[in-house]
Coordinates of C-alpha atoms in Angstrom, one line a residue:
M9 CA 0.0 0.0 0.0
L10 CA 2.8 2.4 0.8
V11 CA 4.4 1.8 -2.6
F12 CA 1.1 2.3 -4.3
H13 CA 0.6 5.6 -2.5
Q14 CA 4.0 6.8 -3.5
L15 CA 3.4 5.9 -7.1
S16 CA 0.1 7.8 -7.0
E17 CA 1.8 10.9 -5.7
S18 CA 4.5 10.6 -8.3
A19 CA 1.9 10.3 -11.1
A20 CA -0.1 13.3 -9.8
T21 CA 3.1 15.4 -9.7
A22 CA 4.0 14.4 -13.2
M23 CA 0.5 15.3 -14.5
Q24 CA 0.6 18.8 -13.1
V25 CA 0.6 21.4 -16.0
P26 CA 2.8 24.4 -15.4
S27 CA 0.9 27.6 -15.2
L28 CA 1.3 30.0 -18.1
D29 CA 3.1 33.3 -17.4
P30 CA 0.3 36.0 -17.4
D31 CA 2.6 38.4 -19.3
L32 CA 2.5 36.0 -22.3
F33 CA -1.3 36.4 -22.8
P34 CA -1.0 39.7 -24.8
L35 CA 1.7 38.1 -27.0
L36 CA -0.3 35.0 -27.7
M37 CA -3.4 37.0 -28.4
F38 CA -1.4 39.1 -30.8
I39 CA -0.1 36.1 -32.7
C40 CA -3.6 34.6 -32.9
L41 CA -4.8 37.9 -34.3
I42 CA -2.1 37.9 -37.0
L43 CA -2.9 34.3 -37.9
V44 CA -6.6 35.1 -38.2
C45 CA -5.9 38.1 -40.4
I46 CA -3.7 36.1 -42.7
L47 CA -6.3 33.3 -42.9
C48 CA -9.0 35.9 -43.8
L49 CA -6.8 37.6 -46.3
S50 CA -5.9 34.3 -48.0
C51 CA -9.6 33.3 -48.2
L52 CA -10.4 36.7 -49.7
I53 CA -7.7 36.3 -52.3
L54 CA -9.0 32.9 -53.1
V55 CA -12.6 34.1 -53.5
I56 CA -11.4 36.9 -55.8
V57 CA -9.5 34.5 -57.9
V58 CA -12.5 32.2 -58.2
I59 CA -14.8 35.0 -59.1
R60 CA -12.4 36.3 -61.8
L61 CA -12.1 32.8 -63.3
C62 CA -15.9 32.4 -63.3
V63 CA -16.4 35.8 -65.0
H64 CA -13.6 35.1 -67.5
T65 CA -15.1 31.7 -68.3
Q66 CA -18.5 33.2 -68.9
Q67 CA -17.3 36.0 -71.1
N68 CA -14.8 33.9 -73.1
P69 CA -16.0 30.2 -73.3
P70 CA -13.0 27.9 -73.9
V71 CA -13.7 26.6 -77.3
K72 CA -10.2 25.9 -78.3
V73 CA -7.5 23.7 -76.7
E74 CA -5.0 26.5 -76.9
E75 CA -7.2 28.8 -74.9
K76 CA -7.7 26.1 -72.3
K77 CA -4.0 25.8 -71.9
K78 CA -3.6 29.5 -71.5
D79 CA -6.3 29.5 -68.8
V80 CA -4.6 26.7 -67.0
K81 CA -1.3 28.5 -67.2
A82 CA -2.9 31.7 -65.9
V83 CA -4.4 29.8 -63.0
K84 CA -1.0 28.4 -62.1
E85 CA 0.5 31.8 -62.2
V86 CA -2.2 33.2 -59.9
K87 CA -1.7 30.3 -57.5
E88 CA 2.1 31.0 -57.4
E89 CA 1.4 34.6 -56.7
I90 CA -1.0 33.6 -53.9
K91 CA 1.7 31.3 -52.4
K92 CA 4.3 34.1 -52.5
T93 CA 1.9 36.5 -50.9
I94 CA 1.0 34.1 -48.1
K95 CA 4.7 33.3 -47.6
K96 CA 5.5 37.1 -47.2
L97 CA 2.6 37.5 -44.8
S98 CA 3.6 34.5 -42.7
E99 CA 7.2 35.5 -42.3
P100 CA 6.6 38.1 -39.6
V101 CA 4.3 35.7 -37.8
Q102 CA 7.0 33.1 -37.8
E103 CA 9.4 35.6 -36.3
L104 CA 6.9 36.4 -33.6
F105 CA 6.4 32.7 -32.9
H106 CA 10.1 32.2 -32.6
S107 CA 10.3 35.2 -30.2
A108 CA 7.5 33.7 -28.2
Q109 CA 9.4 30.4 -28.0
D110 CA 12.6 32.2 -26.9
H111 CA 10.5 34.0 -24.2
L112 CA 9.2 30.6 -23.0
K113 CA 12.7 29.3 -22.8
H114 CA 14.0 32.4 -21.0
P115 CA 11.1 33.9 -19.0
K116 CA 13.4 35.8 -16.7
Q117 CA 14.8 38.2 -19.3
P118 CA 13.0 41.5 -18.6
Q119 CA 14.6 43.3 -21.6
Q120 CA 13.1 40.8 -24.1
Q121 CA 9.7 41.0 -22.3
H122 CA 9.7 44.7 -22.4
F123 CA 10.5 44.7 -26.2
T124 CA 7.7 42.3 -26.9
Q125 CA 5.2 44.4 -24.9
Q126 CA 6.4 47.5 -26.7
S127 CA 5.9 45.9 -30.0
I128 CA 2.4 45.0 -29.2
D129 CA 1.6 48.5 -27.9
S130 CA 3.1 50.1 -31.0
F131 CA 0.9 47.8 -33.2
C132 CA -2.3 48.4 -31.3
H133 CA -1.6 52.2 -30.7
P134 CA 0.6 53.4 -33.6
S135 CA 0.0 57.0 -32.7
S136 CA 1.7 56.5 -29.3
T137 CA 5.1 55.9 -31.0
M138 CA 4.8 58.7 -33.6
S139 CA 6.2 62.2 -32.9
V140 CA 3.7 64.9 -33.8
S141 CA 5.1 68.1 -35.2
H142 CA 3.2 71.1 -33.7
T143 CA 4.6 73.4 -36.2
Q144 CA 1.9 72.2 -38.6
H145 CA -0.5 74.4 -36.8
L146 CA 0.7 77.7 -38.2
V147 CA -0.8 80.9 -39.6
A148 CA 0.9 84.1 -40.5
V149 CA -0.3 87.7 -41.1
A150 CA 1.4 90.9 -42.3
T151 CA 0.7 93.9 -40.2
P152 CA 0.4 97.5 -41.5
E153 CA 3.7 98.1 -39.8
A154 CA 5.3 95.8 -42.4
N155 CA 6.1 93.2 -39.8
T156 CA 5.1 89.6 -39.8
I157 CA 3.3 87.8 -37.0
L158 CA 3.4 84.0 -37.1
F159 CA 1.0 82.2 -34.8
Q160 CA 1.7 78.6 -33.6
V161 CA 0.2 76.0 -31.3
D162 CA 3.0 74.6 -29.1
Q163 CA 3.4 71.0 -27.7
D164 CA 1.3 71.9 -24.7
F165 CA -1.5 73.3 -27.0
N166 CA -0.8 76.8 -25.9
L167 CA -1.1 79.7 -28.4
C168 CA 2.2 81.5 -29.0
F169 CA 3.5 83.8 -31.7
Y170 CA 6.7 85.1 -33.4
E171 CA 6.9 88.7 -34.5
S172 CA 9.5 90.1 -36.8
S173 CA 11.1 93.6 -36.4
T174 CA 11.6 94.1 -40.1
P175 CA 10.0 92.9 -43.3
D176 CA 13.3 92.1 -44.9
E177 CA 14.5 88.6 -44.1
T178 CA 17.9 89.2 -45.6
E179 CA 18.7 91.4 -42.6
N180 CA 18.7 88.2 -40.5
E181 CA 16.9 90.0 -37.6
K182 CA 15.6 87.5 -35.1
Y183 CA 11.9 87.2 -34.4
D184 CA 10.5 87.9 -30.9
F185 CA 8.9 84.7 -29.6
K186 CA 6.2 85.0 -26.9
S187 CA 3.3 83.1 -25.4
L188 CA 0.0 84.8 -26.3
K189 CA -1.5 86.0 -23.0
V190 CA -4.6 87.9 -21.9
D191 CA -4.3 89.6 -18.5
G192 CA -1.3 87.3 -17.7
G193 CA -3.1 84.1 -18.6
V194 CA -1.9 81.8 -21.3
I195 CA -4.4 80.9 -24.1
K196 CA -5.0 77.2 -24.4
V197 CA -6.5 75.8 -27.5
N198 CA -8.5 72.6 -28.1
S199 CA -6.1 69.7 -28.1
K200 CA -8.4 67.7 -30.5
L201 CA -8.9 70.6 -32.9
P202 CA -5.8 72.9 -32.7
V203 CA -6.7 74.9 -35.8
I204 CA -6.0 78.6 -35.8
A205 CA -6.7 81.5 -38.2
A206 CA -5.7 85.2 -38.2
V207 CA -6.2 88.5 -40.0
A208 CA -4.5 91.9 -39.8
F209 CA -5.6 95.3 -41.1
S210 CA -5.6 99.0 -40.6
L211 CA -8.4 101.4 -41.5
Q212 CA -8.3 105.2 -41.2
F213 CA -11.9 105.5 -40.0
Y214 CA -11.5 102.7 -37.3
C215 CA -9.6 103.2 -34.1
N216 CA -7.6 106.2 -35.5
G217 CA -6.0 103.9 -38.1
E218 CA -4.2 101.7 -35.5
A219 CA -3.0 98.3 -36.6
Q220 CA -5.5 95.6 -35.8
V221 CA -4.9 91.8 -35.4
R222 CA -7.5 89.2 -34.9
V223 CA -6.8 85.6 -34.0
Y224 CA -9.4 82.7 -34.1
Y225 CA -9.1 79.4 -32.4
V226 CA -11.2 76.6 -30.8
S227 CA -12.0 76.7 -27.1
R228 CA -10.4 74.0 -24.9
D229 CA -13.9 72.8 -23.9
G230 CA -17.1 72.7 -25.9
N231 CA -15.7 73.2 -29.5
Y232 CA -16.6 76.9 -29.6
L233 CA -14.9 79.4 -31.8
R234 CA -13.0 82.2 -29.9
E235 CA -11.5 85.5 -31.0
L236 CA -8.5 87.4 -29.7
Q237 CA -7.8 91.0 -30.5
R238 CA -4.8 93.4 -30.5
A239 CA -4.8 97.0 -31.4
G240 CA -1.9 99.5 -31.5
G241 CA 1.0 97.4 -32.9
V242 CA 3.7 95.7 -31.0
K243 CA 3.0 97.6 -27.7
G244 CA -0.7 96.8 -27.8
K245 CA -2.2 94.3 -25.4
W246 CA -4.2 91.2 -26.3
K247 CA -7.8 90.9 -25.2
H248 CA -10.8 88.6 -25.8
G249 CA -13.2 89.5 -28.6
E250 CA -16.3 89.6 -26.3
K251 CA -18.9 90.4 -29.1
F252 CA -17.7 87.4 -31.1
N253 CA -17.2 85.0 -28.2
N254 CA -20.7 85.7 -26.8
K255 CA -22.1 84.2 -30.0
N256 CA -20.7 80.8 -29.1
Y257 CA -20.3 79.6 -32.7
R258 CA -19.8 75.8 -32.6
I259 CA -17.3 74.1 -34.9
A260 CA -17.4 70.5 -36.0
E261 CA -14.7 68.0 -35.1
G262 CA -12.2 67.7 -37.9
S263 CA -13.2 71.1 -39.4
G264 CA -10.7 73.5 -40.9
L265 CA -10.5 77.2 -40.0
T266 CA -9.5 80.2 -42.0
A267 CA -10.3 83.9 -42.1
N268 CA -9.8 87.0 -44.3
V269 CA -10.5 90.8 -44.5
F270 CA -12.4 91.9 -47.6
Q271 CA -13.4 95.4 -48.8
I272 CA -17.1 95.2 -49.7
S273 CA -17.5 98.8 -50.6
N274 CA -15.6 102.1 -50.6
Q275 CA -15.9 102.5 -46.8
N276 CA -16.9 99.1 -45.6
F277 CA -14.6 96.2 -44.8
A278 CA -15.7 92.8 -43.5
V279 CA -13.8 90.2 -41.4
K280 CA -14.9 86.8 -42.5
V281 CA -14.3 83.5 -40.6
Y282 CA -14.8 80.2 -42.6
Y283 CA -15.3 76.8 -40.9
Q284 CA -17.7 73.8 -40.8
E285 CA -20.4 73.9 -38.2
S286 CA -21.6 70.4 -38.5
N287 CA -20.3 67.1 -40.0
E288 CA -23.7 66.5 -41.4
D289 CA -23.2 69.4 -43.8
I290 CA -20.1 69.0 -46.0
Y291 CA -20.1 72.6 -47.1
A292 CA -18.3 75.6 -45.5
D293 CA -20.1 78.1 -43.3
V294 CA -19.1 81.7 -42.7
V295 CA -19.6 84.3 -40.0
Y296 CA -18.8 87.9 -40.8
N297 CA -18.5 91.3 -39.2
I298 CA -18.6 94.7 -40.8
V299 CA -15.6 96.5 -39.3
G300 CA -16.8 99.2 -37.0
S301 CA -20.0 97.5 -36.0
N302 CA -20.7 95.2 -33.1
E303 CA -22.8 92.7 -35.0
W304 CA -21.7 89.3 -36.2
S305 CA -23.8 87.6 -38.9
T306 CA -24.0 83.9 -39.9
R307 CA -24.3 82.4 -43.3
P308 CA -24.6 78.6 -43.2
N309 CA -23.6 76.7 -46.3
V310 CA -22.0 79.3 -48.6
T311 CA -23.2 77.3 -51.7
Q312 CA -26.8 78.2 -51.0
A313 CA -28.3 81.6 -51.8

């Protein structure tokens, strides 16, 4: 009996299955996902080949032996192309499988485990490994003082600007770089929609001909268009455009944003801001203000009268 009991314990010990390392589950799921994708792609290619052969047979019935031979040859060539494609797709999976085997053989290597997890994260979230250039959110205006103001959204989604001291770039004068602030507070734009627009103008009948700059952006919360104003050139202070901001014009996610100043008559100039209010309407909308008045008007869908 004692011998039988010892044999039973030995058998039970031998039958115990080692538990799988929990860190391997994402890797195994990733490999399974790749295999399923390859299988689906292969099936899709096979279905396309079969459909093409059926259509070709219906349109050109094989009445001659030579045509049949050509069809057979074409089918063989297609099969070879399918095999090559499947082989190319299966090579990265085989590499992942070999990496998984190495991980199973050496589970205590943290560097390899970190690399595998990083590879999975970069596949599932490709944007996390890509560096985003914030200089793509730029807009420039020329002021009546013959200087250039270049507005930019920085890496923290704050609004900043460069201002030149001369219109001639050959003089190699550096631009002044500042964060755009109103009453000491930095202006933060919408991180999901960091589009900006700006205009600059000077009119003799408005504010004694002082240089005017308007900047338009999207509020951090609520997707509302906002306006900033500066009058009086370089020494002027920035302030919120209250009349415009009180309108709370909404902008659609993914919309662009641009603006211009246009002379509509001898004495009347209009500031126009173009954007898309809703994703349901694919056409641009415009809001405009006659310089010197406090009213902003809306014209949805500029393609309609």
